[in-house]
Each structure stands twice: as structure tokens, then as C-alpha cells.
CSV table of C-alpha atoms in Angstrom, one decimal:
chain,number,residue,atom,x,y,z
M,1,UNK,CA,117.1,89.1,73.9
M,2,UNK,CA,114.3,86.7,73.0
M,3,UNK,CA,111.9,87.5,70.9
M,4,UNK,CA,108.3,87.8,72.2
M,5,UNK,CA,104.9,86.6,70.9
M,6,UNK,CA,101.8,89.1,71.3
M,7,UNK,CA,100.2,87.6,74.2
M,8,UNK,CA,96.5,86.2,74.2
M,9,UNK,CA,93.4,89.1,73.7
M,10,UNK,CA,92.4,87.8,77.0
M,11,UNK,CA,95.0,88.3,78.8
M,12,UNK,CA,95.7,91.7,77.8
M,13,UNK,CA,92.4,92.9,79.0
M,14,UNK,CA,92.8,91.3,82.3
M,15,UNK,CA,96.1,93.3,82.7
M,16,UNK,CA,93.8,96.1,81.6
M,17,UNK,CA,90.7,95.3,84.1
M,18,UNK,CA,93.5,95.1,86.8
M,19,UNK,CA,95.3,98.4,86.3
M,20,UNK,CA,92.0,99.9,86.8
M,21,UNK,CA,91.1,98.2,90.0
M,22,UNK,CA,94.7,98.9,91.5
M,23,UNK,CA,94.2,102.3,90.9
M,24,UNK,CA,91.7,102.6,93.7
M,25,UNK,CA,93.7,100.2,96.1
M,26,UNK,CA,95.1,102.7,98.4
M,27,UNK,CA,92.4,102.7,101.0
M,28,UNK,CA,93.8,99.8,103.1
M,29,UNK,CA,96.8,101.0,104.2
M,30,UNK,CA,94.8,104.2,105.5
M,31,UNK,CA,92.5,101.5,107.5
M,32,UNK,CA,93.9,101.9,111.2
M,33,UNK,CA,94.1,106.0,110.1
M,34,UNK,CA,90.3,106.0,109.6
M,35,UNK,CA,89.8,104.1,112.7
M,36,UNK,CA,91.9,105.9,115.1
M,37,UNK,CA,90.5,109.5,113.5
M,38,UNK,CA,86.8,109.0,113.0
M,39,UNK,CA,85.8,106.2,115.6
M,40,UNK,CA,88.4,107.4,118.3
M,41,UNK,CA,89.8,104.4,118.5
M,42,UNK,CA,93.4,103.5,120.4
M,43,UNK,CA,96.3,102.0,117.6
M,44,UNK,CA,96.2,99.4,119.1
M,45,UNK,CA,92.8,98.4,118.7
M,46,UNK,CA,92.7,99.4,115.3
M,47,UNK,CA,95.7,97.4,115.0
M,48,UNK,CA,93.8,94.3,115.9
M,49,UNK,CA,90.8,95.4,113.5
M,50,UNK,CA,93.4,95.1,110.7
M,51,UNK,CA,94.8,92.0,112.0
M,52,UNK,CA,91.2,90.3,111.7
M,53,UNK,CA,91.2,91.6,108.4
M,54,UNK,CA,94.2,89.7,107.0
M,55,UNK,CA,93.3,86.5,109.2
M,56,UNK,CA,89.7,86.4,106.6
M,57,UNK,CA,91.9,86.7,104.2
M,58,UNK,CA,93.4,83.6,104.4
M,59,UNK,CA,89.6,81.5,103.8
M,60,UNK,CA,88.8,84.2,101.1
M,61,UNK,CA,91.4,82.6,99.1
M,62,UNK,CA,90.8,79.3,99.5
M,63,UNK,CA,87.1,79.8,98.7
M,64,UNK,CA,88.5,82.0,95.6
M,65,UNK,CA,90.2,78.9,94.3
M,66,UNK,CA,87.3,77.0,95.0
M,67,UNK,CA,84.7,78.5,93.2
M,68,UNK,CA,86.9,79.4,89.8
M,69,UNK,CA,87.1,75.7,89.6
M,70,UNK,CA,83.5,75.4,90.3
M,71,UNK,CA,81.7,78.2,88.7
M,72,UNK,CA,83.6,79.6,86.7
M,73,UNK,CA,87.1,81.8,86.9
M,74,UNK,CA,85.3,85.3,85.1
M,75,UNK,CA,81.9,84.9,87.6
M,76,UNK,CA,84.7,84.4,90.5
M,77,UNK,CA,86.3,87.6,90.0
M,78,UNK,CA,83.1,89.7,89.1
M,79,UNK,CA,81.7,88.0,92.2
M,80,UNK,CA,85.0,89.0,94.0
M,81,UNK,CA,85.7,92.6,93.1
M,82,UNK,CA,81.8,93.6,93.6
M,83,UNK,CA,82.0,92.0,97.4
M,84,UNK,CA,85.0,94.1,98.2
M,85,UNK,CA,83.2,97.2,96.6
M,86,UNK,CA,80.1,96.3,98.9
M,87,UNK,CA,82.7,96.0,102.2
M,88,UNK,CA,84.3,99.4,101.5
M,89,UNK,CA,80.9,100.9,100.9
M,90,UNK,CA,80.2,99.5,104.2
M,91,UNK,CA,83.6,100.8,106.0
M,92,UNK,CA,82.9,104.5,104.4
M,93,UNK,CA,79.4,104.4,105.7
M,94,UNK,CA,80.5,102.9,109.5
M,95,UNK,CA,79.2,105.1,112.0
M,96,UNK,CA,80.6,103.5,114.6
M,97,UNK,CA,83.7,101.1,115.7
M,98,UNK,CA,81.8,98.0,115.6
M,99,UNK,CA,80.0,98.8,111.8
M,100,UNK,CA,84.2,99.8,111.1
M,101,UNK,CA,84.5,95.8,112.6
M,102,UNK,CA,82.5,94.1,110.5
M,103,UNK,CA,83.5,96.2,107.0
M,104,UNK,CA,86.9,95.3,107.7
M,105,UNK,CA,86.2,91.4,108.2
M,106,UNK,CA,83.5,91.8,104.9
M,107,UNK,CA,86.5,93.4,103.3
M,108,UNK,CA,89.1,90.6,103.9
M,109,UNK,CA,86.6,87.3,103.4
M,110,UNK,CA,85.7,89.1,99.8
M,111,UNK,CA,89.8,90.8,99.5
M,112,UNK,CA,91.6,87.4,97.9
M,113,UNK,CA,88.5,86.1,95.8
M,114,UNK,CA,89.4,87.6,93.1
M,115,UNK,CA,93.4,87.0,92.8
M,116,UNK,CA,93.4,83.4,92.6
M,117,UNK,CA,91.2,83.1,89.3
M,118,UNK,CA,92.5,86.2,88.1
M,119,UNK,CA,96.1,83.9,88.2
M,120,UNK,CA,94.0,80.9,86.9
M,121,UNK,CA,92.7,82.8,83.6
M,122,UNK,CA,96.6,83.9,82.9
M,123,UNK,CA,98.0,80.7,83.3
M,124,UNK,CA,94.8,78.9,81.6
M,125,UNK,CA,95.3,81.5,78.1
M,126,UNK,CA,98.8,81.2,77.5
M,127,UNK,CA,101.3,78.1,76.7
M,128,UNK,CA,103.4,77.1,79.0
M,129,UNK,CA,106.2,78.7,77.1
M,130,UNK,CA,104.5,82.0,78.2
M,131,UNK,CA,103.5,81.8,81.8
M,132,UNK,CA,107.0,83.1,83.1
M,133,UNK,CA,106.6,86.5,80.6
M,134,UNK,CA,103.0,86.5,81.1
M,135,UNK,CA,102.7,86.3,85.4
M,136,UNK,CA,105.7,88.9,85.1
M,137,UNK,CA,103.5,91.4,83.0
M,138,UNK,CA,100.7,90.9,85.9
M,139,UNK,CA,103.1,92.1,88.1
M,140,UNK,CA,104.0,95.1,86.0
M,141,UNK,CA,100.7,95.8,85.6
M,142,UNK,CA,99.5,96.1,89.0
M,143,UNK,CA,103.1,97.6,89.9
M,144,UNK,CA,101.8,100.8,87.4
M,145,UNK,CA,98.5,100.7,89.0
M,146,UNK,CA,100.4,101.1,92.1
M,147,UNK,CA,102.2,103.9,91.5
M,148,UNK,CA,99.0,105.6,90.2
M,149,UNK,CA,97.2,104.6,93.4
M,150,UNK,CA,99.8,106.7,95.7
M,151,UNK,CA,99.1,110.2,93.8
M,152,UNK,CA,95.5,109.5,93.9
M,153,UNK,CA,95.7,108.3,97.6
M,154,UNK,CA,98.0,111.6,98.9
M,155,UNK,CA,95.2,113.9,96.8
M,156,UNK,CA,92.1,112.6,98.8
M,157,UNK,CA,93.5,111.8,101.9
M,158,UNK,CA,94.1,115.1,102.6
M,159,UNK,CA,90.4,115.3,102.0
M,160,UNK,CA,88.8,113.0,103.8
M,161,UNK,CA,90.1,109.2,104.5
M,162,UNK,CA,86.0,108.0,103.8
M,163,UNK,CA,86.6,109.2,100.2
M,164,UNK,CA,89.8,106.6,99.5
M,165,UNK,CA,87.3,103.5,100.7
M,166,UNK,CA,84.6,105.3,98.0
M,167,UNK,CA,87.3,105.4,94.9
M,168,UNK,CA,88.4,102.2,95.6
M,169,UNK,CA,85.3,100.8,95.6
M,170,UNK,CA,84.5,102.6,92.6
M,171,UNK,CA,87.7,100.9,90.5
M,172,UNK,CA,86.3,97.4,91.8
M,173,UNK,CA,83.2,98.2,90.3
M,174,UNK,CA,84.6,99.3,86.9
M,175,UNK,CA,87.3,96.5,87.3
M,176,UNK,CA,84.1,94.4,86.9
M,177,UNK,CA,82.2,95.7,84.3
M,178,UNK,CA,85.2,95.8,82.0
M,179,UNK,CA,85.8,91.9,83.2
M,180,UNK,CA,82.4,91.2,82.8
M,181,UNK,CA,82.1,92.3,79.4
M,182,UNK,CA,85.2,92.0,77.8
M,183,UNK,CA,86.2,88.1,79.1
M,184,UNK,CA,84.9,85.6,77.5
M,185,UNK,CA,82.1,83.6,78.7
M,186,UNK,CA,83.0,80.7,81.3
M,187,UNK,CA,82.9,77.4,79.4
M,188,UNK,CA,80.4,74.6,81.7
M,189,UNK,CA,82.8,72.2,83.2
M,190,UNK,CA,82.5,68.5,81.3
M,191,UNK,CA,81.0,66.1,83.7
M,192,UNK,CA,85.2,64.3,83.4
M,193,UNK,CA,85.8,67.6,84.9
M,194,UNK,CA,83.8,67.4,87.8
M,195,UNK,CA,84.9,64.0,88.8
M,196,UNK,CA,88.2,64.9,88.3
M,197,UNK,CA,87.6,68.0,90.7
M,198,UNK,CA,86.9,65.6,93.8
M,199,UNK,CA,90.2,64.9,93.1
M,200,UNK,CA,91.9,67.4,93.3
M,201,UNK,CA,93.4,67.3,96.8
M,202,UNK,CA,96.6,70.6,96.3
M,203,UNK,CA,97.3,69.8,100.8
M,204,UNK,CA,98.6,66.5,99.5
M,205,UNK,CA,100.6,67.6,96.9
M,206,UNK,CA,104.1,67.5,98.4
M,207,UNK,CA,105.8,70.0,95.6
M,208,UNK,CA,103.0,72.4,95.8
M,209,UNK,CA,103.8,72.2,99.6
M,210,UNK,CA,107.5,73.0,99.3
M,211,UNK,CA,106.3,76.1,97.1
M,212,UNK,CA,104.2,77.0,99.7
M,213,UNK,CA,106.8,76.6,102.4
M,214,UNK,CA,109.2,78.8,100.8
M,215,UNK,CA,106.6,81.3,99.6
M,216,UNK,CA,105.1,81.9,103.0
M,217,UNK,CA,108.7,82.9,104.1
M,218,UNK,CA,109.2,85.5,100.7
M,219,UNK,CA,105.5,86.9,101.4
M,220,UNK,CA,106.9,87.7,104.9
M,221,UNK,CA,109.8,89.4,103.8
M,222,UNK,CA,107.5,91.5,101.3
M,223,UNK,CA,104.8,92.2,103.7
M,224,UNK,CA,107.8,93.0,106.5
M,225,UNK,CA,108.9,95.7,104.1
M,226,UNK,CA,105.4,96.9,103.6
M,227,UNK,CA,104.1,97.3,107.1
M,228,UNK,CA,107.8,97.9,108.7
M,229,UNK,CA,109.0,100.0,106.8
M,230,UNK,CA,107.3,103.2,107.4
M,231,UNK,CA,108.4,103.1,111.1
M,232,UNK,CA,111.9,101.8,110.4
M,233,UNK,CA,112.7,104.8,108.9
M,234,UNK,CA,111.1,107.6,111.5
M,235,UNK,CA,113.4,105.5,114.3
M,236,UNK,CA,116.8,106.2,111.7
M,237,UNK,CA,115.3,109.6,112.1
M,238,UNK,CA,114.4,110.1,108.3
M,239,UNK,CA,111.4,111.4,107.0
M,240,UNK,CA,108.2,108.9,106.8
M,241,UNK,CA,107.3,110.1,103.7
M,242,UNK,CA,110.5,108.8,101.9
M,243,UNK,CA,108.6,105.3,102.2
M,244,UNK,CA,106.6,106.7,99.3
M,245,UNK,CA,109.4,107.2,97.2
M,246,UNK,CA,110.9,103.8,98.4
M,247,UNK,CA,107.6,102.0,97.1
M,248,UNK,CA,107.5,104.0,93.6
M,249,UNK,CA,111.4,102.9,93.1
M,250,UNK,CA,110.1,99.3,93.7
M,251,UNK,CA,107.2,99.5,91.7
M,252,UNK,CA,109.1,101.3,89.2
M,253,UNK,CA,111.5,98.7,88.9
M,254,UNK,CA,109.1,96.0,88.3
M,255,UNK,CA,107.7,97.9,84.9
M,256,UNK,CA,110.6,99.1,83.5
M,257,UNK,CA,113.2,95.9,83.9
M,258,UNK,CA,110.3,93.9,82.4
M,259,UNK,CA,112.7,93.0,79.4
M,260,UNK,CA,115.4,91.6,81.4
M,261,UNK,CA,112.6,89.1,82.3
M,262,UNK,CA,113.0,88.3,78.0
M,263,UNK,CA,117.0,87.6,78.2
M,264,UNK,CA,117.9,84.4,76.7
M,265,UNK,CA,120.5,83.6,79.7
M,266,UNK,CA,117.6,84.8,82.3
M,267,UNK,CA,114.9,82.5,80.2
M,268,UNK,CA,117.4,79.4,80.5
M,269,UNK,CA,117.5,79.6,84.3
M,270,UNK,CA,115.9,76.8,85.6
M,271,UNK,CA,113.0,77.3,88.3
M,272,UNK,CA,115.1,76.8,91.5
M,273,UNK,CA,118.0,78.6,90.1
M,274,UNK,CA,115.7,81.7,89.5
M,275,UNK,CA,114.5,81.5,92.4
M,276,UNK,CA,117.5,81.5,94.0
M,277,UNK,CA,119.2,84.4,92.7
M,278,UNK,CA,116.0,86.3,93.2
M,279,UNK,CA,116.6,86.0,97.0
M,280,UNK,CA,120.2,86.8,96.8
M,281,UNK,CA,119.2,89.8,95.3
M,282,UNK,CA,116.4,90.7,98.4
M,283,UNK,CA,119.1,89.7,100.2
M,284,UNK,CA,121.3,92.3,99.3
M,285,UNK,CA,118.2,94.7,98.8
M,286,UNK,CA,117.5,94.4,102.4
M,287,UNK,CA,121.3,95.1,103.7
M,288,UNK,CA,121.4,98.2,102.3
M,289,UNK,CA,118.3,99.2,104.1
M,290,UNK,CA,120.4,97.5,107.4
M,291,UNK,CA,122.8,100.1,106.6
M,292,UNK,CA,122.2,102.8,104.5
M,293,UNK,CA,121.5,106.4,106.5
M,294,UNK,CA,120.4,108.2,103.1
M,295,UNK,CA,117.7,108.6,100.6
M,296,UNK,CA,120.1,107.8,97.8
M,297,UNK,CA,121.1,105.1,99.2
M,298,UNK,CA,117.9,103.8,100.5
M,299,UNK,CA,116.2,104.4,96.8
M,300,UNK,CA,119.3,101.9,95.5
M,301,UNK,CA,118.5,99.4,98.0
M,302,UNK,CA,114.8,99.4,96.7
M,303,UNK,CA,115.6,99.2,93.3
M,304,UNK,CA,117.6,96.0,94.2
M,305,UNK,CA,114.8,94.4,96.0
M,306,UNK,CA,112.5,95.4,93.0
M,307,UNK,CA,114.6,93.3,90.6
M,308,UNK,CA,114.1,90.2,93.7
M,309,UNK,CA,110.1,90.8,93.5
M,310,UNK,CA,110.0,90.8,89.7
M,311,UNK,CA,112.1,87.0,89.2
M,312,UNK,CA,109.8,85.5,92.0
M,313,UNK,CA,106.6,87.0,91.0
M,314,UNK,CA,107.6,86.1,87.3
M,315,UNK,CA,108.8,82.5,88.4
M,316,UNK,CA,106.5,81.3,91.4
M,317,UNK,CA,102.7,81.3,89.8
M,318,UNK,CA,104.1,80.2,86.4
M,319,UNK,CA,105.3,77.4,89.0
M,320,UNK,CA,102.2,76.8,90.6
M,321,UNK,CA,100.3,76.5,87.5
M,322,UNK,CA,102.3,74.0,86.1
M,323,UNK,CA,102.1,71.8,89.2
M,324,UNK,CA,98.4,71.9,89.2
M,325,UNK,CA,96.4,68.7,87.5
M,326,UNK,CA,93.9,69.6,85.0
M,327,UNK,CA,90.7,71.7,86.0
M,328,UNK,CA,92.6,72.3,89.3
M,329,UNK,CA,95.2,75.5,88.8
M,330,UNK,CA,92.8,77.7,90.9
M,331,UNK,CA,92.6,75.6,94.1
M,332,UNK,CA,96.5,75.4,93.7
M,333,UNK,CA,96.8,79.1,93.6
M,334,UNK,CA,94.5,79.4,96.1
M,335,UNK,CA,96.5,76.9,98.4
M,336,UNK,CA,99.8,78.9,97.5
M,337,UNK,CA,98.2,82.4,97.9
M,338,UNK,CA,97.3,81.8,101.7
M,339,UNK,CA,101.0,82.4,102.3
M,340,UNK,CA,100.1,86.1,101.7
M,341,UNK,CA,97.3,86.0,104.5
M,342,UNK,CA,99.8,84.2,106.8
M,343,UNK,CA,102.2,86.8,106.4
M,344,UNK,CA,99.6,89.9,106.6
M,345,UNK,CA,99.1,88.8,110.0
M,346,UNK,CA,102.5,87.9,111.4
M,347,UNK,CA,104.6,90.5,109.8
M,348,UNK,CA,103.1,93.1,112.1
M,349,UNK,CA,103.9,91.3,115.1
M,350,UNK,CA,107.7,89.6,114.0
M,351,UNK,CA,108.8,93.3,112.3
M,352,UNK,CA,107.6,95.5,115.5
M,353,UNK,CA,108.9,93.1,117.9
M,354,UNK,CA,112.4,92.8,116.0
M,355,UNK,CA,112.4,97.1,115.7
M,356,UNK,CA,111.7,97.7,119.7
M,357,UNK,CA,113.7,95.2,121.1
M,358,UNK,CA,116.6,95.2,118.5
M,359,UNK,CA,117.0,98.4,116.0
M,360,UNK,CA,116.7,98.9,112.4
M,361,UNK,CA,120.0,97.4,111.0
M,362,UNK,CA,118.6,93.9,113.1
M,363,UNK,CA,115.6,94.3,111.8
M,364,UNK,CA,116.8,94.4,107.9
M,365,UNK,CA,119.8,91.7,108.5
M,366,UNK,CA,117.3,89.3,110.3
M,367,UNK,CA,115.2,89.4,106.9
M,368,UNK,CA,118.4,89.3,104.9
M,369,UNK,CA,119.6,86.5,106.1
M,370,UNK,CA,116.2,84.5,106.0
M,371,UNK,CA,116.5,85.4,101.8
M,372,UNK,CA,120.1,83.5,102.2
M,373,UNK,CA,118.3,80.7,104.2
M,374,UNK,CA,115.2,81.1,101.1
M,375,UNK,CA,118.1,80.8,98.6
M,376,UNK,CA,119.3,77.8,99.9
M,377,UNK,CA,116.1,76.3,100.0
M,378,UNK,CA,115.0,76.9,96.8
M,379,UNK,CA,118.3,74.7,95.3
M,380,UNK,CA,117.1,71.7,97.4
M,381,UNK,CA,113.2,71.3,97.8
M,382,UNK,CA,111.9,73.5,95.0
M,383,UNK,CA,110.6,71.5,92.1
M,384,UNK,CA,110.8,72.2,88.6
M,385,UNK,CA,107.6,71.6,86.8
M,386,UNK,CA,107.8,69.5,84.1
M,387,UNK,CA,106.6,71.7,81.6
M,388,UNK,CA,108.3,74.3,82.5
M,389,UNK,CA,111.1,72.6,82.0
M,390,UNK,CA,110.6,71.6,78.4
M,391,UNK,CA,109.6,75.8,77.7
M,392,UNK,CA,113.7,76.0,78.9
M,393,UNK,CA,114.8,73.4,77.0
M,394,UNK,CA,113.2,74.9,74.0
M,395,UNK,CA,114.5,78.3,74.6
M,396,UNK,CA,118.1,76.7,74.7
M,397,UNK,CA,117.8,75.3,71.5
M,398,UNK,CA,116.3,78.1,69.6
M,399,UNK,CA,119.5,80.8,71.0
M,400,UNK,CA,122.1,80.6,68.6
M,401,UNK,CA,125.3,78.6,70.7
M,402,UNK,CA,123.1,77.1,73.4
M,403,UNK,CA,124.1,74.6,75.1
């Protein structure tokens, strides 16, 4: 195993603010819940009230990447996290459908501001070197906040659904302040910069497209598993509840196999190669949920898919980063992260579909086989960055026998 160098100050209290906010971020899932039990709405209007969520998602992004680039990456994600506080507030407070409505679309343009500076400071603070170890710490971190956020969640929503949109607004709000505080002051662009910003065109990048490509098919996978989940297994006749467990195994996964991330013969992986054998294993994840009938089982198959989600969360922002021209990483991140918006919104619709009209084991295989189809992919079109390239080579050389 490689060894590791302490990560930037800065960094380490971002993973710190983030913990915090994930805490609190169990209150969308229980969005159609709230609907359906205190507005009397049908599921299937509340359905589309979270579908128009995770459409203003996809422009909450791009205006994310925007302004960190603009204004400044630590004013972004203050500006962020206190807009989704105000939308909760708002959703808590709804006295009616419509009031519901609107929180829910406040929610989603303010929901992605934050993420892609938050992914801009990382990659900004570290060498290149580090990216890789650092975006896969991100992902621990908010993995542990997630695992936190399901206690808290099945504690007050046995209370009252209102109180999970109050905590989690509470976490943004502390997310901030600690952000606010803590980060360092966002340095004024140089006027180079801001010609250099016009330029900045990520829709004509063709690499950064490819990623994008590719990562809008892994975010559907992930959100399939996600929003699909739950129901596949109450149709296998299991109970729903086991989803919880499923999630915690995944999450799990993500924290504790963070050294594997550290092997030497993991580190000299190139990009597409990574990427690769991340799919194979969701691949594999997700045909053991085709046809596993038990818990044991099941929690196996999630472990697998948690090792997938920790190579390409590790892999694909440290990619991104290094794709991006100077003074331009967070309208590349932003570009990249409206895959995750796309996929919020279809993945309802594709994973329903596919579970009426075909079963559970169709349901899983048909996602398996479009991680063998990602797999592919990624061996063909998916760049390797430049300077992530060089961070390999230098790995290679300083393991003992390298080749």
C-alpha cells in the first residue's frame, strides 16, 4: 500500500462541513410521503411534484458552476446550502399543495449549487497526485453522513415528516457557518482570469462530453438502485425495510474499503481501465440483486456494488478536474453533474416501467448489462487526462519492481 500524504487543512474541513450537512439530508426521499399525508395528495401527483424537483435540478447546477467561477467557490456554497435551508423552511411551513409546489421547485433550483464548487475547492487544494484519494474521501465522507442520516431520519419520521425538512435545513445552515468561517477567503479573480472565463466553453469540449456521456448512464444505474429499489424488493415479497440495510452496506462499503483506493496496483490503473473494472463490478453487483431471494445474499450484492461506486466516484471528478482549463473546473463539474439531474428524472419512469411490465430479475439484468455496455465504453472514448496520467506514471516509478 502507498503511502499517503496528510491532505490540505482545507480540505479536511470541507469533508467536515459536509458530514454535517449530510446528516440532515434524509428529508427528500420522505417528499412524496409528506405530500400524499398532509396535502392529500394522489402518488401520482406527488410523483410529478418530485419529478419537477429533479428537472430544477439540472439548471441549479449549471448556475452552481457558474457562479464558483464567478464569485467565488466558498460564497457559492454558503449561497447554496442557505437557499436549500430557506426551500425546506418553506416545504415544512406549506399549508397547502401548491405552497408544497413551489418549495419543492425552490428546493431543486437551490439543491446542486452547492456540489459543483464544493468539487471545485477539492480539486483546486490538492495536486493532481491527490485528486483520485481526495474525491474518494468526499465520497466516504458523505457515505458516513449517510448512514447517520438514516437513524436520525427513522427517529423523526415517526414523529412527524415536517420535522425531517426542519433538521435538514438546520444541518445546511450549520454546514454554512462552519464553511463560512473556517474556508478561506475567496481570492478576486485576475482580470487574465476573467478573459479567460469567456472562454471557457465545457459543451465544446469533446472529452468532457464523452465523460458526460458515460456518466449520465452510471448516474442512472445509481439513481435506478435508489428510487427502484424499495419496490423491487416488496414485489420479491421481502420486507421494504431491508432497503435500509441494503443502503448502510453500500455506504458502509464506501468508508471502510477506502484503503483499497491507496493500493499501488489500484493507483497504477489508468483512468479508463478504472473505470472499467468499476462497472464490471456494478455489473455483478446488480446480478445478484437479479437473482438473489435472501437478505444475505442481497447485503453481498450491495457490498459489491459499493466497491463499483467507490472506483468511479474516486476516478470520475478527479477526471473532470483535470480536463478543465484554468479558472474553469467548476463549469466543468457543473456540465458533468447535470447527468445526476438527468437521471433523477428518468430513473423513475425507465425502473417502474421495466418492474411492471417485466419483473425484478429484468429489471436488475437490464441495468447489468448497461454496466457491461459502460465497461466497454469506458476502454474506447474515455480520455485520460494528461495529468493524471503523469500522477500514474509517478506512482509506478516510486513502487519498488514497477514497471
Amino acid at each position: 500500500m502507498l503511502r499517503s500524504e496528510p491532505l490540505p487543512r482545507t480540505v479536511r474541513l470541507l469533508l467536515l462541513a459536509r458530514v454535517v450537512n449530510r446528516l440532515g439530508a434524509f428529508s427528500l426521499p420522505f417528499l412524496t410521503a409528506l405530500i400524499c399525508a398532509d396535502h392529500g395528495a394522489r402518488p401520482t401527483t406527488a410523483g410529478l411534484v418530485g419529478a419537477a424537483f429533479g428537472v430544477a435540478t439540472i439548471p441549479s447546477r449549471l448556475a452552481g458552476g457558474g457562479l464558483a467561477d464567478r464569485i467565488g467557490r466558498r460564497t457559492t456554497v454558503v449561497l447554496g446550502l442557505c437557499a436549500c435551508a430557506a426551500a425546506q423552511l418553506l416545504i415544512a411551513a406549506s399549508s397547502s399543495l401548491t405552497w408544497a409546489l413551489v418549495g419543492a421547485v425552490l428546493l431543486g433550483l437551490a439543491f446542486e449549487l452547492y456540489e459543483p464548487p464544493s468539487q471545485a475547492i477539492i480539486g483546486g487544494s490538492v495536486p493532481e497526485r491527490q485528486r483520485v484519494r481526495a474525491f474518494s474521501l468526499f465520497s466516504a465522507a458523505l457515505a458516513a453522513g449517510g448512514i447517520g442520516a438514516g437513524l436520525l431520519a427513522a427517529l423523526l419520521g415517526r414523529w412527524d415528516l415536517r420535522w425531517l425538512f426542519v433538521t435538514d435545513a438546520a444541518t445546511c445552515l450549520a454546514c454554512a457557518l462552519l464553511i463560512r468561517l473556517a474556508l478561506p477567503h475567496d481570492r478576486p479573480a485576475p482580470r487574465t482570469a476573467d478573459r479567460a472565463n469567456t472562454t471557457v466553453r465545457p459543451l465544446r469540449d469533446r472529452a468532457l462530453l464523452s465523460v458526460l456521456a458515460t456518466g449520465t448512464g452510471y448516474a442512472l444505474i445509481n439513481q435506478q438502485t435508489v428510487m427502484t429499489l424499495p419496490l423491487a424488493l416488496a414485489r420479491q415479497g421481502l420486507p421494504t425495510a431491508d432497503t435500509g440495510l441494503l443502503f448502510t452496506a453500500g455506504a458502509a462499503t464506501t468508508v471502510l474499503a477506502q484503503p483499497l483506493v491507496r493500493l499501488s496496483w489500484v493507483s497504477r490503473l489508468t483512468t479508463p481501465v478504472a473505470l472499467a473494472l468499476a462497472h464490471l463490478l456494478l455489473a455483478a453487483g446488480l446480478t445478484g440483486y437479479a437473482l438473489a431471494r435472501t437478505l444475505p445474499m442481497l447485503l453481498v450484492s450491495a457490498v459489491v456494488c459499493g466497491l463499483g461506486d467507490l472506483l468511479v466516484m474516486s476516478r470520475v471528478y478527479a477526471l473532470v478536474t483535470a480536463l478543465a482549463p484554468p479558472g474553469g473546473s467548476g463549469r466543468y463539474l457543473a456540465v458533468f453533474g447535470t447527468s445526476w439531474g438527468v437521471a433523477a428524472t428518468l430513473a423513475p419512469i425507465v425502473g417502474t416501467q421495466l418492474l411492471a411490465r417485466a419483473g425484478t430479475t429484468t429489471l436488475w439484468s437490464t441495468m447489468a448489462a448497461l454496466c457491461l455496455l459502460l465497461a466497454a465504453l469506458h476502454r474506447r472514448v474515455t480520455p485520460e487526462a494528461p495529468g493524471l496520467r503523469n500522477a500514474a506514471n509517478t506512482v509506478r516509478r516510486s513502487v519498488p519492481g514497477a514497471a
